Structure formats: C-alpha cells, structure tokens
Amino acid sequence: MQQITDQISISTQGRKLYDITQEITSWVAQSGFHTGLITLYIQHTSASLLINENYDHDVLVDMEAFFKRLVPDGDPLFIHTVEGPDDMPAHVRTALTQTSLSIPLIDGKAALGQWQGIFLYEHRHVASTRRVILHLIGE
C-alpha cells in the first residue's frame, strides 16, 4: 500500500459550480495506482465539493436556484455581515454540502457513475482561488 498527495488551485469567477472532474481524473491516471481510495478536501469555509450530474447543465442551474431560495444573501437572520451579504450564506451553504469527498479507485479510474462529475461549488460572488488537497492511498 502506498499513498500520494497533491494540491490543485481552482480559479473561480463567482458563485457557481465548477466542474473539476478532468483535473482529478488526470491526476489519478498519472498516479499509476490501480486500486485504492481518493480523498479530496477543500481548504475553505465558503466553498465546497460535490458529486453531481455532469450531463445536463440545467442541473447545475437548478442547484444554484435551490440554494438561492434556501439561503438568500442578505438574510436579516445573520449578524455576521462584515465580509458582505454573501459571506454568511456562503458559510451556511458549505455546512449544508461537503468539504471532503471519498471516491473508490477501481481498475485505475475514479469509480464515478456514468453521469457523475466532481464539482467545486463556489459560494461567494467574488473571484477567488480555491485550494483542493488530493490524497490517494492504494496500489
């Protein structure tokens, strides 16, 4: 059993889901591992990671529409507003989603379903650079 780690940086241009599947699967392919477990971890409190459909772009639009209704910017409920009206909602969105993902590695490939993709979900409106830690344990 061996393990490797790496880090990727993703430049975001505001709130939306960014497909990072290619970056992850390319890294896995270069590892030479055949079987194992891939762990992804985002080092931020206002962005998250998701596995979701990557076939129909409408799914991503609908996800954002749902979160916009669920956790609206500027909600008077929130007292943490020093970083802007989208910051506290971004923290809540992160708490409702995921900061890490575990994906089995089978036959040298991430065991994603046919329509699944890996997404970085940026919850802020401003452009940012987000760091995702990659960890692979296997053989």
PDB file of C-alpha atoms in Angstrom:
ATOM      1  CA  MET A   1       0.000   0.000   0.000  1.00  0.00           C
ATOM      2  CA  GLN A   2       1.306   3.446  -0.962  1.00  0.00           C
ATOM      3  CA  GLN A   3      -0.041   6.954  -0.790  1.00  0.00           C
ATOM      4  CA  ILE A   4       0.461  10.233  -2.595  1.00  0.00           C
ATOM      5  CA  THR A   5      -0.792  13.760  -2.019  1.00  0.00           C
ATOM      6  CA  ASP A   6      -1.029  16.870  -4.129  1.00  0.00           C
ATOM      7  CA  GLN A   7      -2.860  20.174  -4.271  1.00  0.00           C
ATOM      8  CA  ILE A   8      -4.699  21.890  -7.102  1.00  0.00           C
ATOM      9  CA  SER A   9      -5.765  25.511  -7.286  1.00  0.00           C
ATOM     10  CA  ILE A  10      -9.029  26.412  -8.958  1.00  0.00           C
ATOM     11  CA  SER A  11      -9.704  29.995 -10.019  1.00  0.00           C
ATOM     12  CA  THR A  12     -13.363  30.841  -9.622  1.00  0.00           C
ATOM     13  CA  GLN A  13     -15.198  33.786 -11.117  1.00  0.00           C
ATOM     14  CA  GLY A  14     -18.021  33.996  -8.596  1.00  0.00           C
ATOM     15  CA  ARG A  15     -20.845  31.846  -7.349  1.00  0.00           C
ATOM     16  CA  LYS A  16     -21.480  28.708  -9.364  1.00  0.00           C
ATOM     17  CA  LEU A  17     -20.486  25.054  -9.702  1.00  0.00           C
ATOM     18  CA  TYR A  18     -17.131  24.449 -11.420  1.00  0.00           C
ATOM     19  CA  ASP A  19     -16.540  21.042 -12.992  1.00  0.00           C
ATOM     20  CA  ILE A  20     -13.147  19.784 -11.759  1.00  0.00           C
ATOM     21  CA  THR A  21     -13.599  16.176 -12.872  1.00  0.00           C
ATOM     22  CA  GLN A  22     -10.886  16.361 -15.544  1.00  0.00           C
ATOM     23  CA  GLU A  23      -8.282  17.753 -13.145  1.00  0.00           C
ATOM     24  CA  ILE A  24      -8.981  14.965 -10.654  1.00  0.00           C
ATOM     25  CA  THR A  25      -9.150  12.086 -13.142  1.00  0.00           C
ATOM     26  CA  SER A  26      -5.953  13.242 -14.884  1.00  0.00           C
ATOM     27  CA  TRP A  27      -4.109  13.320 -11.562  1.00  0.00           C
ATOM     28  CA  VAL A  28      -5.401   9.834 -10.710  1.00  0.00           C
ATOM     29  CA  ALA A  29      -4.342   8.481 -14.123  1.00  0.00           C
ATOM     30  CA  GLN A  30      -0.810   9.863 -13.658  1.00  0.00           C
ATOM     31  CA  SER A  31      -0.525   8.156 -10.268  1.00  0.00           C
ATOM     32  CA  GLY A  32      -0.219   4.690 -11.778  1.00  0.00           C
ATOM     33  CA  PHE A  33      -2.358   3.288  -8.945  1.00  0.00           C
ATOM     34  CA  HIS A  34      -4.806   0.511  -9.835  1.00  0.00           C
ATOM     35  CA  THR A  35      -6.919   0.168  -6.689  1.00  0.00           C
ATOM     36  CA  GLY A  36      -7.428   2.459  -3.734  1.00  0.00           C
ATOM     37  CA  LEU A  37      -9.288   5.412  -2.296  1.00  0.00           C
ATOM     38  CA  ILE A  38      -9.226   9.014  -3.496  1.00  0.00           C
ATOM     39  CA  THR A  39      -9.882  11.721  -0.927  1.00  0.00           C
ATOM     40  CA  LEU A  40     -10.488  15.344  -1.899  1.00  0.00           C
ATOM     41  CA  TYR A  41     -10.562  18.130   0.683  1.00  0.00           C
ATOM     42  CA  ILE A  42     -11.226  21.832   0.115  1.00  0.00           C
ATOM     43  CA  GLN A  43      -9.441  24.244   2.477  1.00  0.00           C
ATOM     44  CA  HIS A  44     -12.137  26.903   2.613  1.00  0.00           C
ATOM     45  CA  THR A  45     -15.243  27.764   4.621  1.00  0.00           C
ATOM     46  CA  SER A  46     -17.157  29.443   1.793  1.00  0.00           C
ATOM     47  CA  ALA A  47     -16.761  26.843  -0.968  1.00  0.00           C
ATOM     48  CA  SER A  48     -17.470  23.124  -1.075  1.00  0.00           C
ATOM     49  CA  LEU A  49     -17.151  19.926  -3.091  1.00  0.00           C
ATOM     50  CA  LEU A  50     -19.989  17.966  -4.659  1.00  0.00           C
ATOM     51  CA  ILE A  51     -20.547  14.943  -6.828  1.00  0.00           C
ATOM     52  CA  ASN A  52     -23.476  15.668  -9.093  1.00  0.00           C
ATOM     53  CA  GLU A  53     -24.770  15.165 -12.615  1.00  0.00           C
ATOM     54  CA  ASN A  54     -22.434  16.439 -15.307  1.00  0.00           C
ATOM     55  CA  TYR A  55     -24.547  15.643 -18.356  1.00  0.00           C
ATOM     56  CA  ASP A  56     -27.324  18.267 -18.308  1.00  0.00           C
ATOM     57  CA  HIS A  57     -26.143  21.771 -17.378  1.00  0.00           C
ATOM     58  CA  ASP A  58     -29.680  22.586 -16.163  1.00  0.00           C
ATOM     59  CA  VAL A  59     -28.958  20.506 -13.043  1.00  0.00           C
ATOM     60  CA  LEU A  60     -26.256  22.992 -12.022  1.00  0.00           C
ATOM     61  CA  VAL A  61     -28.568  25.949 -12.692  1.00  0.00           C
ATOM     62  CA  ASP A  62     -31.320  24.308 -10.629  1.00  0.00           C
ATOM     63  CA  MET A  63     -28.907  23.570  -7.763  1.00  0.00           C
ATOM     64  CA  GLU A  64     -27.994  27.250  -7.538  1.00  0.00           C
ATOM     65  CA  ALA A  65     -31.660  28.290  -7.771  1.00  0.00           C
ATOM     66  CA  PHE A  66     -32.464  25.957  -4.863  1.00  0.00           C
ATOM     67  CA  PHE A  67     -29.624  27.262  -2.682  1.00  0.00           C
ATOM     68  CA  LYS A  68     -30.530  30.857  -3.551  1.00  0.00           C
ATOM     69  CA  ARG A  69     -34.026  30.218  -2.164  1.00  0.00           C
ATOM     70  CA  LEU A  70     -32.791  28.161   0.803  1.00  0.00           C
ATOM     71  CA  VAL A  71     -30.003  30.531   1.927  1.00  0.00           C
ATOM     72  CA  PRO A  72     -30.609  34.014   0.467  1.00  0.00           C
ATOM     73  CA  ASP A  73     -27.932  36.689   0.518  1.00  0.00           C
ATOM     74  CA  GLY A  74     -28.556  39.491   2.992  1.00  0.00           C
ATOM     75  CA  ASP A  75     -30.941  37.469   5.166  1.00  0.00           C
ATOM     76  CA  PRO A  76     -31.616  39.601   8.275  1.00  0.00           C
ATOM     77  CA  LEU A  77     -31.224  36.451  10.392  1.00  0.00           C
ATOM     78  CA  PHE A  78     -27.437  36.696  10.033  1.00  0.00           C
ATOM     79  CA  ILE A  79     -25.369  39.020  12.227  1.00  0.00           C
ATOM     80  CA  HIS A  80     -22.014  38.122  10.588  1.00  0.00           C
ATOM     81  CA  THR A  81     -22.030  40.691   7.773  1.00  0.00           C
ATOM     82  CA  VAL A  82     -18.555  42.287   7.976  1.00  0.00           C
ATOM     83  CA  GLU A  83     -17.401  40.481   4.796  1.00  0.00           C
ATOM     84  CA  GLY A  84     -20.527  41.269   2.785  1.00  0.00           C
ATOM     85  CA  PRO A  85     -24.078  39.981   2.381  1.00  0.00           C
ATOM     86  CA  ASP A  86     -22.952  36.790   0.615  1.00  0.00           C
ATOM     87  CA  ASP A  87     -20.402  35.661   3.225  1.00  0.00           C
ATOM     88  CA  MET A  88     -22.585  34.173   5.964  1.00  0.00           C
ATOM     89  CA  PRO A  89     -24.849  32.492   3.398  1.00  0.00           C
ATOM     90  CA  ALA A  90     -21.655  31.031   1.881  1.00  0.00           C
ATOM     91  CA  HIS A  91     -20.727  29.521   5.261  1.00  0.00           C
ATOM     92  CA  VAL A  92     -24.220  28.022   5.633  1.00  0.00           C
ATOM     93  CA  ARG A  93     -24.073  26.617   2.087  1.00  0.00           C
ATOM     94  CA  THR A  94     -20.730  24.977   2.924  1.00  0.00           C
ATOM     95  CA  ALA A  95     -22.194  23.485   6.112  1.00  0.00           C
ATOM     96  CA  LEU A  96     -25.074  22.015   4.064  1.00  0.00           C
ATOM     97  CA  THR A  97     -22.806  20.494   1.423  1.00  0.00           C
ATOM     98  CA  GLN A  98     -19.365  18.882   1.798  1.00  0.00           C
ATOM     99  CA  THR A  99     -15.759  19.889   2.359  1.00  0.00           C
ATOM    100  CA  SER A 100     -14.392  16.428   1.524  1.00  0.00           C
ATOM    101  CA  LEU A 101     -15.188  13.574  -0.822  1.00  0.00           C
ATOM    102  CA  SER A 102     -14.070   9.931  -0.880  1.00  0.00           C
ATOM    103  CA  ILE A 103     -14.131   8.104  -4.210  1.00  0.00           C
ATOM    104  CA  PRO A 104     -13.078   4.484  -4.744  1.00  0.00           C
ATOM    105  CA  LEU A 105     -10.316   3.837  -7.270  1.00  0.00           C
ATOM    106  CA  ILE A 106     -11.074   0.708  -9.313  1.00  0.00           C
ATOM    107  CA  ASP A 107      -9.077  -0.512 -12.318  1.00  0.00           C
ATOM    108  CA  GLY A 108      -7.055   2.703 -12.298  1.00  0.00           C
ATOM    109  CA  LYS A 109     -10.088   5.013 -12.528  1.00  0.00           C
ATOM    110  CA  ALA A 110     -12.234   7.023 -10.150  1.00  0.00           C
ATOM    111  CA  ALA A 111     -15.377   4.907  -9.708  1.00  0.00           C
ATOM    112  CA  LEU A 112     -17.782   7.665 -10.719  1.00  0.00           C
ATOM    113  CA  GLY A 113     -21.192   6.781 -12.120  1.00  0.00           C
ATOM    114  CA  GLN A 114     -21.931   7.325 -15.815  1.00  0.00           C
ATOM    115  CA  TRP A 115     -23.352  10.841 -15.366  1.00  0.00           C
ATOM    116  CA  GLN A 116     -21.415  11.886 -12.268  1.00  0.00           C
ATOM    117  CA  GLY A 117     -18.906  14.702 -12.150  1.00  0.00           C
ATOM    118  CA  ILE A 118     -16.862  16.311  -9.389  1.00  0.00           C
ATOM    119  CA  PHE A 119     -17.616  19.962  -8.735  1.00  0.00           C
ATOM    120  CA  LEU A 120     -16.155  22.769  -6.703  1.00  0.00           C
ATOM    121  CA  TYR A 121     -19.097  24.865  -5.539  1.00  0.00           C
ATOM    122  CA  GLU A 122     -18.068  28.496  -5.074  1.00  0.00           C
ATOM    123  CA  HIS A 123     -20.484  30.174  -2.662  1.00  0.00           C
ATOM    124  CA  ARG A 124     -19.150  33.750  -2.847  1.00  0.00           C
ATOM    125  CA  HIS A 125     -19.831  36.265  -5.626  1.00  0.00           C
ATOM    126  CA  VAL A 126     -16.224  37.466  -5.846  1.00  0.00           C
ATOM    127  CA  ALA A 127     -13.487  35.759  -7.840  1.00  0.00           C
ATOM    128  CA  SER A 128     -11.269  33.543  -5.691  1.00  0.00           C
ATOM    129  CA  THR A 129      -8.530  30.963  -5.888  1.00  0.00           C
ATOM    130  CA  ARG A 130      -9.571  27.790  -4.085  1.00  0.00           C
ATOM    131  CA  ARG A 131      -7.216  25.035  -2.932  1.00  0.00           C
ATOM    132  CA  VAL A 132      -8.198  21.380  -3.045  1.00  0.00           C
ATOM    133  CA  ILE A 133      -5.978  18.780  -1.380  1.00  0.00           C
ATOM    134  CA  LEU A 134      -5.780  15.450  -3.216  1.00  0.00           C
ATOM    135  CA  HIS A 135      -4.882  12.233  -1.409  1.00  0.00           C
ATOM    136  CA  LEU A 136      -4.697   8.761  -2.915  1.00  0.00           C
ATOM    137  CA  ILE A 137      -3.980   5.614  -0.975  1.00  0.00           C
ATOM    138  CA  GLY A 138      -3.722   2.317  -2.778  1.00  0.00           C
ATOM    139  CA  GLU A 139      -1.598   0.209  -5.040  1.00  0.00           C
TER     140      GLU A 139
END
